PDB file of C-alpha atoms in Angstrom:
ATOM      1  CA  ASP D 225       5.905  10.226   1.007  1.00 51.00           C
ATOM      2  CA  ALA D 226       6.034  13.622  -0.632  1.00 60.00           C
ATOM      3  CA  GLY D 227       2.780  15.491  -0.283  1.00 94.00           C
ATOM      4  CA  ILE D 228       1.263  13.145   2.303  1.00 97.00           C
ATOM      5  CA  THR D 229       1.662  13.470   6.038  1.00 97.00           C
ATOM      6  CA  GLN D 230       0.161  11.446   8.843  1.00 98.00           C
ATOM      7  CA  SER D 231      -0.220  12.400  12.471  1.00 98.00           C
ATOM      8  CA  PRO D 232       0.593  11.234  14.985  1.00 98.00           C
ATOM      9  CA  ARG D 233       3.398   8.956  13.790  1.00 97.00           C
ATOM     10  CA  HIS D 234       3.292   6.878  16.953  1.00 98.00           C
ATOM     11  CA  LYS D 235       0.606   6.515  19.579  1.00 98.00           C
ATOM     12  CA  VAL D 236       0.069   4.331  22.609  1.00 98.00           C
ATOM     13  CA  THR D 237      -3.409   4.289  24.070  1.00 97.00           C
ATOM     14  CA  GLU D 238      -5.574   2.198  26.343  1.00 97.00           C
ATOM     15  CA  THR D 239      -8.463  -0.074  25.505  1.00 98.00           C
ATOM     16  CA  GLY D 240     -11.756   1.772  25.338  1.00 97.00           C
ATOM     17  CA  THR D 241     -10.372   5.215  24.527  1.00 97.00           C
ATOM     18  CA  PRO D 242     -11.229   7.048  21.297  1.00 97.00           C
ATOM     19  CA  VAL D 243      -8.400   7.673  18.855  1.00 98.00           C
ATOM     20  CA  THR D 244      -8.262   9.856  15.755  1.00 98.00           C
ATOM     21  CA  LEU D 245      -5.585   9.590  13.105  1.00 98.00           C
ATOM     22  CA  ARG D 246      -5.115  12.325  10.553  1.00 98.00           C
ATOM     23  CA  CYS D 247      -3.985  12.191   6.952  1.00 98.00           C
ATOM     24  CA  HIS D 248      -3.128  15.410   5.162  1.00 98.00           C
ATOM     25  CA  GLN D 249      -2.273  15.746   1.468  1.00 98.00           C
ATOM     26  CA  THR D 250      -1.047  18.661  -0.601  1.00 97.00           C
ATOM     27  CA  GLU D 251      -1.550  16.972  -4.007  1.00 95.00           C
ATOM     28  CA  ASN D 252      -5.250  17.842  -4.412  1.00 94.00           C
ATOM     29  CA  HIS D 253      -5.983  14.196  -5.238  1.00 94.00           C
ATOM     30  CA  ARG D 254      -9.604  13.161  -5.195  1.00 93.00           C
ATOM     31  CA  TYR D 255      -9.264   9.703  -3.669  1.00 94.00           C
ATOM     32  CA  MET D 256      -7.973   8.956  -0.190  1.00 95.00           C
ATOM     33  CA  TYR D 257      -7.659   5.618   1.583  1.00 95.00           C
ATOM     34  CA  TRP D 258      -6.978   4.206   5.010  1.00 97.00           C
ATOM     35  CA  TYR D 259      -5.256   0.829   5.328  1.00 96.00           C
ATOM     36  CA  ARG D 260      -3.972  -1.229   8.189  1.00 97.00           C
ATOM     37  CA  GLN D 261      -0.934  -3.450   7.849  1.00 95.00           C
ATOM     38  CA  ASP D 262      -0.414  -6.507  10.006  1.00 93.00           C
ATOM     39  CA  PRO D 263       2.045  -9.417   9.733  1.00 85.00           C
ATOM     40  CA  GLY D 264       0.570 -12.196   7.629  1.00 79.00           C
ATOM     41  CA  HIS D 265      -2.229 -10.016   6.265  1.00 82.00           C
ATOM     42  CA  GLY D 266      -0.564  -7.389   4.169  1.00 85.00           C
ATOM     43  CA  LEU D 267      -2.417  -4.158   3.484  1.00 92.00           C
ATOM     44  CA  ARG D 268      -6.139  -4.238   4.147  1.00 93.00           C
ATOM     45  CA  LEU D 269      -8.502  -1.436   3.208  1.00 94.00           C
ATOM     46  CA  ILE D 270     -10.472   0.102   6.089  1.00 96.00           C
ATOM     47  CA  HIS D 271     -12.329   2.989   4.449  1.00 96.00           C
ATOM     48  CA  TYR D 272     -11.863   5.188   1.445  1.00 94.00           C
ATOM     49  CA  SER D 273     -13.113   8.509   0.148  1.00 95.00           C
ATOM     50  CA  TYR D 274     -13.897   9.534  -3.405  1.00 93.00           C
ATOM     51  CA  GLY D 275     -14.538  13.175  -2.630  1.00 93.00           C
ATOM     52  CA  VAL D 276     -15.395  15.619   0.129  1.00 95.00           C
ATOM     53  CA  LYS D 277     -18.033  14.040   2.352  1.00 94.00           C
ATOM     54  CA  ASP D 278     -18.097  10.932   0.113  1.00 95.00           C
ATOM     55  CA  THR D 279     -16.791   7.842   1.858  1.00 96.00           C
ATOM     56  CA  ASP D 280     -17.294   4.104   1.702  1.00 94.00           C
ATOM     57  CA  LYS D 281     -16.357   1.000   3.645  1.00 94.00           C
ATOM     58  CA  GLY D 282     -13.497  -1.292   2.865  1.00 92.00           C
ATOM     59  CA  GLU D 283     -12.667  -4.854   3.791  1.00 90.00           C
ATOM     60  CA  VAL D 284     -12.103  -4.305   7.537  1.00 95.00           C
ATOM     61  CA  SER D 285     -14.280  -1.310   8.482  1.00 96.00           C
ATOM     62  CA  ASP D 286     -15.821  -2.606  11.723  1.00 96.00           C
ATOM     63  CA  GLY D 287     -14.815  -0.427  14.674  1.00 97.00           C
ATOM     64  CA  TYR D 288     -13.630   2.436  12.464  1.00 98.00           C
ATOM     65  CA  SER D 289     -15.247   5.584  11.116  1.00 98.00           C
ATOM     66  CA  VAL D 290     -13.922   8.264   8.779  1.00 98.00           C
ATOM     67  CA  SER D 291     -14.628  11.824   7.830  1.00 98.00           C
ATOM     68  CA  ARG D 292     -13.545  14.070   5.009  1.00 98.00           C
ATOM     69  CA  SER D 293     -14.642  17.688   5.296  1.00 96.00           C
ATOM     70  CA  LYS D 294     -11.877  19.071   3.072  1.00 97.00           C
ATOM     71  CA  THR D 295     -10.090  17.680   0.028  1.00 96.00           C
ATOM     72  CA  GLU D 296      -6.773  17.654   1.852  1.00 97.00           C
ATOM     73  CA  ASP D 297      -7.774  15.937   5.104  1.00 98.00           C
ATOM     74  CA  PHE D 298      -9.033  12.415   5.795  1.00 98.00           C
ATOM     75  CA  LEU D 299      -9.580  11.410   9.412  1.00 98.00           C
ATOM     76  CA  LEU D 300      -9.778   7.877  10.771  1.00 98.00           C
ATOM     77  CA  THR D 301     -11.460   7.416  14.152  1.00 98.00           C
ATOM     78  CA  LEU D 302     -11.426   4.411  16.406  1.00 98.00           C
ATOM     79  CA  GLU D 303     -14.484   5.052  18.543  1.00 94.00           C
ATOM     80  CA  SER D 304     -13.367   2.714  21.330  1.00 97.00           C
ATOM     81  CA  ALA D 305      -9.956   1.242  20.711  1.00 97.00           C
ATOM     82  CA  THR D 306      -9.379  -2.483  21.221  1.00 98.00           C
ATOM     83  CA  SER D 307      -6.149  -4.473  21.354  1.00 97.00           C
ATOM     84  CA  SER D 308      -7.004  -6.032  17.973  1.00 97.00           C
ATOM     85  CA  GLN D 309      -6.638  -2.570  16.455  1.00 98.00           C
ATOM     86  CA  THR D 310      -2.966  -2.464  17.331  1.00 98.00           C
ATOM     87  CA  SER D 311      -1.424  -2.067  13.909  1.00 97.00           C
ATOM     88  CA  VAL D 312       0.395   0.206  11.511  1.00 97.00           C
ATOM     89  CA  TYR D 313      -2.017   2.491   9.685  1.00 98.00           C
ATOM     90  CA  PHE D 314      -1.289   3.918   6.261  1.00 98.00           C
ATOM     91  CA  CYS D 315      -3.039   6.633   4.369  1.00 97.00           C
ATOM     92  CA  ALA D 316      -2.898   6.639   0.574  1.00 96.00           C
ATOM     93  CA  ILE D 317      -4.056   8.964  -2.174  1.00 95.00           C
ATOM     94  CA  SER D 318      -4.773   8.555  -5.855  1.00 93.00           C
ATOM     95  CA  GLU D 319      -5.692  10.943  -8.587  1.00 89.00           C
ATOM     96  CA  SER D 320      -8.508   9.043 -10.307  1.00 80.00           C
ATOM     97  CA  ALA D 321     -10.249   5.688 -10.469  1.00 72.00           C
ATOM     98  CA  GLY D 322      -9.022   5.195 -13.997  1.00 72.00           C
ATOM     99  CA  LEU D 323      -5.410   5.574 -12.906  1.00 74.00           C
ATOM    100  CA  PRO D 324      -5.401   3.749  -9.589  1.00 80.00           C
ATOM    101  CA  ILE D 325      -1.789   4.250  -8.603  1.00 89.00           C
ATOM    102  CA  GLN D 326      -1.885   4.959  -4.908  1.00 91.00           C
ATOM    103  CA  PHE D 327       0.793   6.919  -3.108  1.00 95.00           C
ATOM    104  CA  PHE D 328       1.301   6.220   0.542  1.00 96.00           C
ATOM    105  CA  GLY D 329       2.050   8.261   3.618  1.00 97.00           C
ATOM    106  CA  PRO D 330       4.710   7.342   6.186  1.00 97.00           C
ATOM    107  CA  GLY D 331       2.331   5.462   8.477  1.00 97.00           C
ATOM    108  CA  THR D 332       1.150   5.651  12.086  1.00 98.00           C
ATOM    109  CA  ARG D 333       2.107   2.931  14.533  1.00 97.00           C
ATOM    110  CA  LEU D 334      -0.758   2.504  17.003  1.00 98.00           C
ATOM    111  CA  THR D 335      -0.498   0.370  20.114  1.00 98.00           C
ATOM    112  CA  VAL D 336      -3.614  -0.340  22.154  1.00 98.00           C
ATOM    113  CA  LEU D 337      -2.839  -1.668  25.619  1.00 97.00           C
TER     114      LEU D 337
ATOM    115  CA  GLY A  49      11.604  -1.788  13.485  1.00 33.00           C
ATOM    116  CA  GLU A  50       8.793  -2.635  11.078  1.00 35.00           C
ATOM    117  CA  SER A  51       7.361  -6.113  11.571  1.00 34.00           C
ATOM    118  CA  VAL A  52       5.796  -6.372   8.123  1.00 37.00           C
ATOM    119  CA  GLY A  53       8.575  -8.737   7.013  1.00 41.00           C
ATOM    120  CA  LEU A  54       7.659 -11.539   9.418  1.00 47.00           C
ATOM    121  CA  HIS A  55       6.526 -14.812   7.837  1.00 60.00           C
ATOM    122  CA  LEU A  56       7.063 -13.559   4.303  1.00 78.00           C
ATOM    123  CA  PRO A  57       8.720 -15.496   1.501  1.00 89.00           C
ATOM    124  CA  THR A  58      12.332 -14.381   1.331  1.00 92.00           C
ATOM    125  CA  LEU A  59      14.592 -14.001  -1.660  1.00 95.00           C
ATOM    126  CA  SER A  60      18.285 -13.673  -0.940  1.00 96.00           C
ATOM    127  CA  VAL A  61      20.576 -12.486  -3.738  1.00 96.00           C
ATOM    128  CA  GLN A  62      24.174 -11.409  -4.109  1.00 97.00           C
ATOM    129  CA  GLU A  63      24.873  -7.766  -4.826  1.00 97.00           C
ATOM    130  CA  GLY A  64      25.162  -7.264  -8.570  1.00 97.00           C
ATOM    131  CA  ASP A  65      22.988 -10.241  -9.474  1.00 97.00           C
ATOM    132  CA  ASN A  66      19.552  -9.915 -11.021  1.00 97.00           C
ATOM    133  CA  SER A  67      16.483 -10.492  -8.846  1.00 97.00           C
ATOM    134  CA  ILE A  68      13.137 -11.887  -9.904  1.00 96.00           C
ATOM    135  CA  ILE A  69      10.157 -11.484  -7.599  1.00 96.00           C
ATOM    136  CA  ASN A  70       6.948 -13.265  -8.473  1.00 94.00           C
ATOM    137  CA  CYS A  71       3.315 -12.599  -7.763  1.00 93.00           C
ATOM    138  CA  ALA A  72       0.162 -14.544  -8.539  1.00 92.00           C
ATOM    139  CA  TYR A  73      -2.977 -12.467  -8.830  1.00 89.00           C
ATOM    140  CA  SER A  74      -6.532 -13.598  -8.361  1.00 84.00           C
ATOM    141  CA  ASN A  75      -8.898 -11.631 -10.565  1.00 85.00           C
ATOM    142  CA  SER A  76      -8.744 -12.240 -14.293  1.00 85.00           C
ATOM    143  CA  ALA A  77     -10.773  -9.041 -14.773  1.00 85.00           C
ATOM    144  CA  SER A  78      -8.087  -6.846 -13.178  1.00 87.00           C
ATOM    145  CA  ASP A  79      -6.771  -4.392 -15.710  1.00 87.00           C
ATOM    146  CA  TYR A  80      -4.060  -2.646 -13.768  1.00 90.00           C
ATOM    147  CA  PHE A  81      -1.077  -3.978 -11.845  1.00 93.00           C
ATOM    148  CA  ILE A  82       1.397  -2.169  -9.649  1.00 94.00           C
ATOM    149  CA  TRP A  83       4.594  -3.090  -7.855  1.00 96.00           C
ATOM    150  CA  TYR A  84       5.487  -1.446  -4.556  1.00 96.00           C
ATOM    151  CA  LYS A  85       8.646  -1.427  -2.450  1.00 97.00           C
ATOM    152  CA  GLN A  86       8.462  -1.048   1.308  1.00 96.00           C
ATOM    153  CA  GLU A  87      11.524  -0.385   3.401  1.00 96.00           C
ATOM    154  CA  SER A  88      11.519  -0.994   7.121  1.00 93.00           C
ATOM    155  CA  GLY A  89       9.581   1.678   8.994  1.00 92.00           C
ATOM    156  CA  LYS A  90       8.335   3.403   5.845  1.00 95.00           C
ATOM    157  CA  GLY A  91       5.256   3.505   3.703  1.00 95.00           C
ATOM    158  CA  PRO A  92       4.988   1.552   0.442  1.00 96.00           C
ATOM    159  CA  GLN A  93       6.674   3.267  -2.468  1.00 96.00           C
ATOM    160  CA  PHE A  94       5.438   3.013  -6.063  1.00 95.00           C
ATOM    161  CA  ILE A  95       7.935   1.321  -8.393  1.00 96.00           C
ATOM    162  CA  ILE A  96       6.246   0.537 -11.702  1.00 96.00           C
ATOM    163  CA  ASP A  97       2.846  -0.241 -13.139  1.00 94.00           C
ATOM    164  CA  ILE A  98       1.492  -2.141 -16.131  1.00 95.00           C
ATOM    165  CA  ARG A  99      -1.895  -2.310 -17.793  1.00 92.00           C
ATOM    166  CA  SER A 100      -3.498  -5.586 -18.794  1.00 92.00           C
ATOM    167  CA  ASN A 101      -3.138  -4.815 -22.505  1.00 93.00           C
ATOM    168  CA  MET A 102       0.642  -5.026 -22.131  1.00 95.00           C
ATOM    169  CA  ASP A 103       2.889  -7.972 -21.307  1.00 96.00           C
ATOM    170  CA  LYS A 104       6.100  -6.116 -20.498  1.00 97.00           C
ATOM    171  CA  ARG A 105       7.139  -2.719 -19.252  1.00 97.00           C
ATOM    172  CA  GLN A 106      10.577  -1.420 -18.397  1.00 97.00           C
ATOM    173  CA  GLY A 107      11.730   1.228 -16.003  1.00 95.00           C
ATOM    174  CA  GLN A 108      15.065   2.192 -14.588  1.00 93.00           C
ATOM    175  CA  ARG A 109      16.708  -1.138 -13.623  1.00 96.00           C
ATOM    176  CA  VAL A 110      13.278  -2.754 -13.283  1.00 98.00           C
ATOM    177  CA  THR A 111      11.105  -4.736 -15.668  1.00 98.00           C
ATOM    178  CA  VAL A 112       7.610  -6.012 -15.033  1.00 97.00           C
ATOM    179  CA  LEU A 113       6.257  -8.996 -16.939  1.00 97.00           C
ATOM    180  CA  LEU A 114       2.593  -9.891 -17.073  1.00 96.00           C
ATOM    181  CA  ASN A 115       1.284 -13.328 -18.054  1.00 94.00           C
ATOM    182  CA  LYS A 116      -2.484 -13.149 -18.138  1.00 92.00           C
ATOM    183  CA  THR A 117      -2.866 -16.770 -19.169  1.00 92.00           C
ATOM    184  CA  VAL A 118      -1.616 -17.984 -15.799  1.00 92.00           C
ATOM    185  CA  LYS A 119      -2.399 -14.784 -13.848  1.00 92.00           C
ATOM    186  CA  HIS A 120       1.228 -14.188 -12.997  1.00 93.00           C
ATOM    187  CA  LEU A 121       3.224 -11.036 -12.544  1.00 94.00           C
ATOM    188  CA  SER A 122       6.960 -10.708 -12.030  1.00 96.00           C
ATOM    189  CA  LEU A 123       9.340  -7.907 -11.149  1.00 97.00           C
ATOM    190  CA  GLN A 124      12.899  -8.132 -12.381  1.00 97.00           C
ATOM    191  CA  ILE A 125      15.556  -5.957 -10.774  1.00 98.00           C
ATOM    192  CA  ALA A 126      18.818  -5.695 -12.668  1.00 97.00           C
ATOM    193  CA  ALA A 127      22.166  -5.442 -10.867  1.00 97.00           C
ATOM    194  CA  THR A 128      20.602  -5.633  -7.423  1.00 97.00           C
ATOM    195  CA  GLN A 129      22.072  -3.247  -4.859  1.00 96.00           C
ATOM    196  CA  PRO A 130      21.988  -3.226  -1.037  1.00 96.00           C
ATOM    197  CA  GLY A 131      19.518  -0.337  -1.229  1.00 96.00           C
ATOM    198  CA  ASP A 132      17.081  -2.664  -2.962  1.00 97.00           C
ATOM    199  CA  SER A 133      16.655  -4.665   0.246  1.00 97.00           C
ATOM    200  CA  ALA A 134      12.996  -4.308   1.180  1.00 96.00           C
ATOM    201  CA  VAL A 135       9.624  -6.005   1.022  1.00 95.00           C
ATOM    202  CA  TYR A 136       8.113  -5.998  -2.461  1.00 96.00           C
ATOM    203  CA  PHE A 137       4.463  -6.575  -3.166  1.00 92.00           C
ATOM    204  CA  CYS A 138       2.164  -6.445  -6.101  1.00 94.00           C
ATOM    205  CA  ALA A 139      -1.294  -4.955  -6.307  1.00 93.00           C
ATOM    206  CA  GLU A 140      -4.090  -5.536  -8.758  1.00 91.00           C
ATOM    207  CA  GLY A 141      -6.857  -3.126  -9.574  1.00 86.00           C
ATOM    208  CA  GLY A 142      -9.919  -2.586 -11.655  1.00 67.00           C
ATOM    209  CA  SER A 143     -11.898   0.285 -13.065  1.00 59.00           C
ATOM    210  CA  GLN A 144     -13.259   1.362  -9.677  1.00 64.00           C
ATOM    211  CA  GLY A 145      -9.829   2.287  -8.455  1.00 69.00           C
ATOM    212  CA  ASN A 146      -9.489   0.047  -5.429  1.00 81.00           C
ATOM    213  CA  LEU A 147      -6.398  -2.079  -5.210  1.00 88.00           C
ATOM    214  CA  ILE A 148      -5.937  -5.570  -3.782  1.00 89.00           C
ATOM    215  CA  PHE A 149      -2.483  -6.098  -2.372  1.00 90.00           C
ATOM    216  CA  GLY A 150      -0.438  -9.274  -2.173  1.00 89.00           C
ATOM    217  CA  LYS A 151       1.349 -10.165   1.045  1.00 86.00           C
ATOM    218  CA  GLY A 152       4.806  -9.511  -0.314  1.00 92.00           C
ATOM    219  CA  THR A 153       8.272 -10.965  -0.703  1.00 94.00           C
ATOM    220  CA  LYS A 154      11.253  -9.896   1.342  1.00 94.00           C
ATOM    221  CA  LEU A 155      14.345  -9.221  -0.751  1.00 96.00           C
ATOM    222  CA  SER A 156      17.658  -9.481   1.051  1.00 96.00           C
ATOM    223  CA  VAL A 157      20.803  -8.350  -0.783  1.00 96.00           C
ATOM    224  CA  LYS A 158      24.121  -9.748   0.379  1.00 93.00           C
ATOM    225  CA  PRO A 159      27.136  -7.463  -0.129  1.00 89.00           C
TER     226      PRO A 159
END
């Protein structure tokens, strides 16, 4: 987890409220990713970024938006949280597309009641 | 604790034995493969990687074997220790950098 922090680490919220999760890196890596991890599904890509202000959708992007205004920060927003978004969220970073080893943060456990 | 281990294949080994964890991948065009270890309540941790132009790579106590003919990847852990208990999963990737992750295998080490 060195060089990658996520905040908050745990959050409980209610259906319909907006939620923002933050990923912060100190490695100056170009690529950043948001995944969710659920039993029986493994890691699924939500959104990713290939540079400041450059983002794209992943496999399960519905209901999520992202922003990256600085190299070091990648924000994931749930505009109106639903119970199906209860999950563990991981941020990951990688240096380049040609060397796609991704390093993961410690995760955020989100519960939507 | 972390619920990622539910409903996963489980491998139970005795401390000191060797472990072999298998993974079938889907895309014959993938040119990069990675093994991760995930302990309860933590993020996935990089273990070892291998490119498609190789069939074997060794690290400290770990060896990855790649069989492209049958699209199969394996992770061998020598002299398994209690600290090796975790969920292990493989990932495959291509030139665009995105990875596709397998669902994982839970390794349980008996002392």
